[in-house]
Short mmCIF file of C-alpha atoms in Angstrom, two decimals:
data_model
loop_
_atom_site.label_atom_id
_atom_site.label_comp_id
_atom_site.label_asym_id
_atom_site.label_seq_id
_atom_site.Cartn_x
_atom_site.Cartn_y
_atom_site.Cartn_z
CA LEU A 1 0.00 0.00 0.00
CA ASP A 2 2.90 2.37 0.78
CA SER A 3 4.03 2.30 -2.85
CA GLN A 4 0.61 3.60 -3.94
CA TRP A 5 0.69 6.75 -1.81
CA PRO A 6 3.20 8.72 -3.95
CA PRO A 7 0.98 8.48 -7.08
CA ALA A 8 -2.06 9.45 -4.99
CA VAL A 9 -0.34 12.51 -3.53
CA ALA A 10 1.22 13.52 -6.85
CA GLY A 11 -2.09 13.12 -8.66
CA ALA A 12 -3.91 15.20 -6.07
CA ALA A 13 -1.31 17.97 -6.23
CA ALA A 14 -1.31 18.06 -10.04
CA ARG A 15 -5.11 18.15 -10.17
CA SER A 16 -5.21 21.00 -7.63
CA ILE A 17 -3.04 23.14 -9.88
CA ALA A 18 -5.03 22.20 -12.98
CA SER A 19 -8.39 22.93 -11.31
CA LEU A 20 -7.25 26.32 -10.08
CA SER A 21 -6.01 27.21 -13.57
CA THR A 22 -9.16 26.14 -15.42
CA ALA A 23 -11.89 27.03 -12.86
CA PRO A 24 -13.30 29.99 -14.89
CA LEU A 25 -13.54 27.83 -18.02
CA GLU A 26 -15.24 25.04 -16.08
CA LEU A 27 -17.78 27.52 -14.68
CA VAL A 28 -18.66 28.88 -18.13
CA ARG A 29 -18.88 25.36 -19.56
CA THR A 30 -21.29 24.32 -16.81
CA ILE A 31 -23.46 27.41 -17.30
CA GLN A 32 -23.61 27.00 -21.08
CA ALA A 33 -24.43 23.30 -20.82
CA SER A 34 -27.39 24.07 -18.55
CA ARG A 35 -29.09 26.49 -20.95
CA PRO A 36 -30.95 25.70 -24.18
CA GLN A 37 -29.54 28.92 -25.61
CA SER A 38 -26.48 30.62 -24.17
CA ASN A 39 -24.28 33.54 -25.01
CA GLY A 40 -20.78 33.18 -26.35
CA MET A 41 -17.93 32.38 -23.99
CA LEU A 42 -16.66 35.96 -23.91
CA SER A 43 -20.15 37.29 -23.18
CA GLU A 44 -20.55 34.82 -20.32
CA PHE A 45 -17.24 35.94 -18.82
CA GLN A 46 -18.25 39.59 -19.08
CA MET A 47 -21.66 38.96 -17.50
CA ILE A 48 -20.16 37.06 -14.56
CA VAL A 49 -17.53 39.74 -13.91
CA LYS A 50 -20.16 42.50 -14.18
CA GLN A 51 -22.54 40.83 -11.72
CA GLU A 52 -20.11 39.27 -9.26
CA GLY A 53 -16.67 40.68 -9.95
CA VAL A 54 -13.57 38.69 -10.84
CA VAL A 55 -14.09 36.48 -7.79
CA GLY A 56 -17.32 35.28 -9.42
CA LEU A 57 -15.26 33.39 -12.00
CA TYR A 58 -14.26 31.03 -9.21
CA ARG A 59 -17.80 30.28 -8.06
CA GLY A 60 -17.95 26.58 -7.26
CA LEU A 61 -14.17 26.27 -6.93
CA ALA A 62 -14.33 24.67 -3.48
CA PRO A 63 -16.63 21.80 -4.54
CA SER A 64 -14.64 21.47 -7.78
CA LEU A 65 -11.50 20.90 -5.75
CA MET A 66 -13.46 18.60 -3.44
CA ARG A 67 -14.41 16.53 -6.48
CA ASP A 68 -11.30 16.72 -8.69
CA VAL A 69 -8.58 16.25 -6.08
CA PRO A 70 -10.04 13.04 -4.57
CA PHE A 71 -10.84 11.82 -8.10
CA SER A 72 -7.23 12.10 -9.23
CA SER A 73 -5.94 10.66 -5.97
CA ILE A 74 -8.22 7.62 -6.20
CA TYR A 75 -7.59 7.25 -9.94
CA TRP A 76 -3.80 7.18 -9.74
CA MET A 77 -3.81 4.99 -6.64
CA SER A 78 -6.04 2.53 -8.50
CA ILE A 79 -3.79 2.69 -11.57
CA GLU A 80 -0.77 1.80 -9.44
CA TYR A 81 -2.68 -1.01 -7.76
CA CYS A 82 -3.66 -2.49 -11.14
CA ARG A 83 -0.10 -2.21 -12.43
CA ASN A 84 1.21 -4.07 -9.39
CA LYS A 85 -1.39 -6.80 -9.87
CA TRP A 86 -0.26 -7.26 -13.48
CA LEU A 87 3.36 -7.51 -12.29
CA ASP A 88 2.37 -10.16 -9.75
CA HIS A 89 0.46 -11.98 -12.49
CA ASP A 90 3.52 -12.04 -14.76
CA SER A 91 5.78 -13.05 -11.89
CA ASN A 92 3.57 -15.99 -10.94
CA ARG A 93 3.64 -17.16 -14.55
CA HIS A 94 7.43 -16.64 -14.66
CA ARG A 95 7.07 -14.42 -17.67
CA VAL A 96 10.31 -12.70 -18.65
CA ASP A 97 9.61 -11.48 -22.19
CA ARG A 98 8.51 -7.91 -22.82
CA LEU A 99 4.91 -7.02 -23.50
CA SER A 100 4.00 -6.19 -27.06
CA ALA A 101 2.51 -2.80 -27.82
CA VAL A 102 -0.93 -4.40 -28.21
CA GLU A 103 -0.69 -6.21 -24.86
CA HIS A 104 0.56 -3.05 -23.18
CA ALA A 105 -2.32 -1.04 -24.67
CA GLY A 106 -4.85 -3.67 -23.58
CA ARG A 107 -3.62 -3.64 -20.01
CA ALA A 108 -3.51 0.15 -19.93
CA LEU A 109 -7.09 0.34 -21.25
CA PHE A 110 -8.22 -2.12 -18.58
CA ASN A 111 -6.38 -0.23 -15.82
CA GLY A 112 -7.78 3.10 -16.97
CA THR A 113 -11.35 1.82 -17.27
CA VAL A 114 -11.42 0.17 -13.85
CA SER A 115 -9.69 3.09 -12.14
CA GLY A 116 -11.96 5.62 -13.87
CA LEU A 117 -15.09 3.73 -12.82
CA ILE A 118 -13.97 3.54 -9.20
CA ALA A 119 -12.93 7.20 -9.03
CA ALA A 120 -16.11 8.42 -10.75
CA ALA A 121 -18.41 6.37 -8.53
CA CYS A 122 -16.69 7.60 -5.36
CA THR A 123 -16.80 11.27 -6.33
CA THR A 124 -20.22 11.58 -8.02
CA PRO A 125 -21.83 13.11 -4.89
CA LEU A 126 -19.18 15.83 -4.95
CA ASP A 127 -19.81 16.40 -8.66
CA VAL A 128 -23.55 16.82 -7.99
CA ILE A 129 -22.84 19.38 -5.26
CA LYS A 130 -20.36 21.22 -7.50
CA THR A 131 -22.81 21.46 -10.39
CA ASN A 132 -25.62 22.67 -8.14
CA GLN A 133 -23.43 25.34 -6.61
CA GLN A 134 -22.27 26.66 -9.97
CA LEU A 135 -25.82 26.82 -11.31
CA GLN A 136 -27.52 28.24 -8.23
CA VAL A 137 -29.46 31.41 -8.95
CA GLU A 138 -32.21 33.32 -7.18
CA VAL A 139 -35.10 34.66 -9.23
CA VAL A 140 -35.77 38.24 -8.21
CA ALA A 141 -38.44 40.62 -9.47
CA SER A 142 -37.63 43.97 -10.99
CA PRO A 143 -40.34 46.56 -11.76
CA THR A 144 -41.27 47.09 -15.37
CA THR A 145 -41.35 50.61 -16.72
CA VAL A 146 -44.32 51.36 -18.93
CA LEU A 147 -44.69 54.42 -21.16
CA LEU A 148 -48.13 56.03 -21.04
CA SER A 149 -49.38 58.41 -23.68
CA SER A 150 -51.86 61.16 -22.83
CA ALA A 151 -52.88 64.59 -23.97
CA GLU A 152 -50.23 66.09 -21.74
CA GLY A 153 -47.54 64.06 -23.39
CA THR A 154 -45.73 60.81 -22.76
CA ARG A 155 -44.73 59.87 -19.25
CA SER A 156 -43.40 56.74 -17.61
CA MET A 157 -44.55 54.93 -14.51
CA HIS A 158 -43.50 51.80 -12.62
CA THR A 159 -46.14 49.13 -12.54
CA ALA A 160 -46.59 46.31 -10.07
CA ALA A 161 -45.78 43.80 -12.79
CA ALA A 162 -42.28 42.46 -12.46
CA THR A 163 -39.77 40.91 -14.77
CA PRO A 164 -37.93 37.94 -13.27
CA THR A 165 -34.16 38.14 -13.39
CA ALA A 166 -31.50 35.71 -12.26
CA LYS A 167 -29.22 36.69 -9.42
CA PRO A 168 -26.38 34.43 -8.22
CA THR A 169 -26.74 33.12 -4.68
CA ASN A 170 -24.06 32.03 -2.25
CA PHE A 171 -25.22 28.81 -0.63
CA SER A 172 -22.38 26.77 0.78
CA SER A 173 -21.59 23.20 -0.24
CA LEU A 174 -23.04 22.02 3.08
CA ASP A 175 -26.29 23.95 2.47
CA ILE A 176 -26.64 22.38 -0.96
CA ALA A 177 -25.89 18.90 0.39
CA LYS A 178 -28.59 19.33 3.06
CA ARG A 179 -31.11 20.50 0.45
CA ILE A 180 -30.38 17.54 -1.84
CA LEU A 181 -30.72 15.12 1.07
CA ALA A 182 -34.02 16.71 2.17
CA GLU A 183 -35.57 16.87 -1.31
CA GLU A 184 -34.25 13.71 -2.97
CA GLY A 185 -32.82 11.50 -0.26
CA ILE A 186 -29.43 9.81 -0.35
CA GLN A 187 -29.97 8.67 -3.96
CA GLY A 188 -29.99 12.32 -5.04
CA PHE A 189 -26.23 12.45 -4.56
CA TRP A 190 -25.79 9.83 -7.27
CA ARG A 191 -28.04 11.53 -9.80
CA GLY A 192 -26.41 11.12 -13.21
CA ASN A 193 -23.88 8.60 -11.91
CA VAL A 194 -24.33 6.12 -14.75
CA ALA A 195 -23.91 8.81 -17.40
CA ARG A 196 -20.85 10.21 -15.64
CA MET A 197 -19.21 6.81 -15.30
CA THR A 198 -20.00 6.05 -18.94
CA LYS A 199 -18.23 9.25 -19.97
CA VAL A 200 -15.33 9.19 -17.51
CA ALA A 201 -14.24 5.54 -17.79
CA PRO A 202 -13.44 5.46 -21.54
CA ALA A 203 -11.88 8.92 -21.34
CA CYS A 204 -9.55 7.79 -18.56
CA ALA A 205 -8.79 4.55 -20.39
CA CYS A 206 -7.89 6.33 -23.64
CA MET A 207 -5.78 8.90 -21.82
CA ILE A 208 -3.63 6.42 -19.88
CA ALA A 209 -3.36 3.98 -22.80
CA SER A 210 -2.25 6.72 -25.19
CA TYR A 211 0.31 7.98 -22.69
CA GLU A 212 1.77 4.59 -21.80
CA VAL A 213 1.87 3.21 -25.34
CA GLY A 214 3.38 6.44 -26.64
CA GLN A 215 5.98 6.34 -23.90
CA LYS A 216 6.78 2.69 -24.65
CA LEU A 217 7.16 3.32 -28.38
CA TYR A 218 9.36 6.36 -27.76
CA LEU A 219 11.65 4.51 -25.32
CA THR A 220 12.08 1.51 -27.61
CA GLU A 221 13.24 3.63 -30.56
#
């Protein structure tokens, strides 16, 4: 187990840096994906900065880190565990010849798929909280100005009718978790889990297989 801690710590540290660097892009992506029609990326950035300031670009950063850092830690720990199991398998069979590129790719795909599934399943509740926090808005009413024409001329007045507008709210991750638990029960934290695992597992498998096979081909030349 001790040999698996360095990859877990390194993966967590690397993902922390990556999440901090890409948090504004992740926020805009989440907002655009939640709307049938959305503005361009630049317009979304400008709207967020105008309404919330630059700090608004990092809305949902805490739950993003809560999701991404454990994900990478679990993923790389699982990868190392799978690699060690393959080494034990080869040792028990007294295999001394090198793996072919196809065998190496197959094992890497298996390792990536299994590790991705485990990491995604463990962190789906954090992903649900993160998405809810980034999309949270409060509908507020603003008075509508109506122009009235009369013999004395045109004048404006504020009517009781209101136009709903979206205003970002600042519920904490704990508040959102409590709301999900109250409204949907424990199963609410795994909403979308199958779709997420279906997306994450092959992506992780392709990433690690491409990296390891590319590295193997480069080192053998």
